[in-house]
Short mmCIF file of C-alpha atoms in Angstrom, two decimals:
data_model
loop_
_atom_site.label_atom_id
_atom_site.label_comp_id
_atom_site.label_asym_id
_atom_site.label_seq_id
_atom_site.Cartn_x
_atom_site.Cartn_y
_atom_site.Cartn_z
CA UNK A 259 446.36 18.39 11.05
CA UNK A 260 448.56 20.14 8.81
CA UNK A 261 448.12 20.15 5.32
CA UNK A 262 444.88 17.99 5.61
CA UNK A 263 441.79 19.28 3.80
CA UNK A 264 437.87 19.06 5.15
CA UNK A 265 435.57 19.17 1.79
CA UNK A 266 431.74 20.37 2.68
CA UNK A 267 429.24 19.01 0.06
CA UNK A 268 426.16 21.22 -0.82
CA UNK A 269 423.60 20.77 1.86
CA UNK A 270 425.95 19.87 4.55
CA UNK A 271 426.19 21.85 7.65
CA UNK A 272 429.56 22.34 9.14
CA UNK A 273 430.98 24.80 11.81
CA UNK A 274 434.42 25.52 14.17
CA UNK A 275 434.67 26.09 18.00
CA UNK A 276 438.01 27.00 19.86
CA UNK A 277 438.11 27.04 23.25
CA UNK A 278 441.39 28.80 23.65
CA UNK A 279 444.76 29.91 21.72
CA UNK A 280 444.15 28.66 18.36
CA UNK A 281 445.55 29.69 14.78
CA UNK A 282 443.64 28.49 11.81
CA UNK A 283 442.26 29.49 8.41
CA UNK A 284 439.34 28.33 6.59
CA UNK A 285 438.79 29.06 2.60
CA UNK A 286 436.07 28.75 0.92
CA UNK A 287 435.46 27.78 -3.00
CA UNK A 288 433.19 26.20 -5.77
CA UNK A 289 433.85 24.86 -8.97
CA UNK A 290 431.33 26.02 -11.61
CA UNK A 291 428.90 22.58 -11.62
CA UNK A 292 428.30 23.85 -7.78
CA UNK A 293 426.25 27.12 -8.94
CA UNK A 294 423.00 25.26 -9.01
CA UNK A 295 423.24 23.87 -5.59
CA UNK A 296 423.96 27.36 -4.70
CA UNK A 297 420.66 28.28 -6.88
CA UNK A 298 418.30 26.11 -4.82
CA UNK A 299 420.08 27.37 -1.31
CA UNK A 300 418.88 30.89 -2.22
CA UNK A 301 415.62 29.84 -3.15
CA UNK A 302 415.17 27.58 0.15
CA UNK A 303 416.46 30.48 2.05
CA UNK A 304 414.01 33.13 0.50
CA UNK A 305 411.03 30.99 1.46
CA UNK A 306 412.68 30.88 4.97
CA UNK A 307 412.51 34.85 5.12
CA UNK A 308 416.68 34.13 5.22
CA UNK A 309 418.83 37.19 4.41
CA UNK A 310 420.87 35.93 1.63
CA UNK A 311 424.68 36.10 2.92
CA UNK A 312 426.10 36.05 -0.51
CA UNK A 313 424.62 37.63 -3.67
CA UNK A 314 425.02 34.41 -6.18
CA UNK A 315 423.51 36.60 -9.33
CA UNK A 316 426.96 38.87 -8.63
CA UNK A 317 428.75 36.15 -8.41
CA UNK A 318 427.59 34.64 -11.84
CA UNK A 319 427.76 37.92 -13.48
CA UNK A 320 431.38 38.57 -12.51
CA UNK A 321 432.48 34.84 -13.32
CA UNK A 322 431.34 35.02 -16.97
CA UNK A 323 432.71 38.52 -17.62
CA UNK A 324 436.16 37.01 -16.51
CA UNK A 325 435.37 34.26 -18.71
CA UNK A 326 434.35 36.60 -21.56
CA UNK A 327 437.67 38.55 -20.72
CA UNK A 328 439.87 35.37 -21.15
CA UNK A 329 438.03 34.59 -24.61
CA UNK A 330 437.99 37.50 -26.00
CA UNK A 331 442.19 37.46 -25.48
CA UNK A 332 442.43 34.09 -26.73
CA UNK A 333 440.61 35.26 -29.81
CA UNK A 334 442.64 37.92 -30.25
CA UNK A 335 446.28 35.60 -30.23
CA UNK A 336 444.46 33.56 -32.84
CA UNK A 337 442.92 36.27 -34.75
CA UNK A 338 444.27 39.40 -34.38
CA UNK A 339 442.65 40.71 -37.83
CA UNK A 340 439.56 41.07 -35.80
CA UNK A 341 440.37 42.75 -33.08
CA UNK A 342 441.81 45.88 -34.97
#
């Protein structure tokens, strides 16, 4: 229904079928605590010969440089003798 929200929790398996007209959308996310479930998926999956879908080690990567971004401009507002 609209405005309702389905939550999948790590190891859970969910999918969608429509059998005619349909308009939906479906987004994905993870908070940061969910990187370790994510962690033991890829290493279940390599032992399953699995072709990883999502490269997590990107992922990480490009979450802490945002997160070093957003420091490092917080530092500077508090400290701007630093940064010069």
């Amino acid at each position: 229904n609209a405005g309702e929200f389905v939550v999948t929790f790590p190891r859970a398996y969910h999918a969608g079928f429509s059998h005619g007209f349909n308009v939906a959308e479906a987004i994905n996310f993870a908070t940061p605590d969910w990187l370790s479930h994510g962690r033991e998926s890829m290493v279940r999956n390599a032992m399953l010969s699995k072709v990883p879908i999502l490269d997590q080690d990107r992922i990480v990567a490009l979450y802490v440089m945002r997160w070093m971004r957003q420091l490092a401009t917080a530092m500077s507002r508090e400290c701007p003798e630093i940064f010069v």
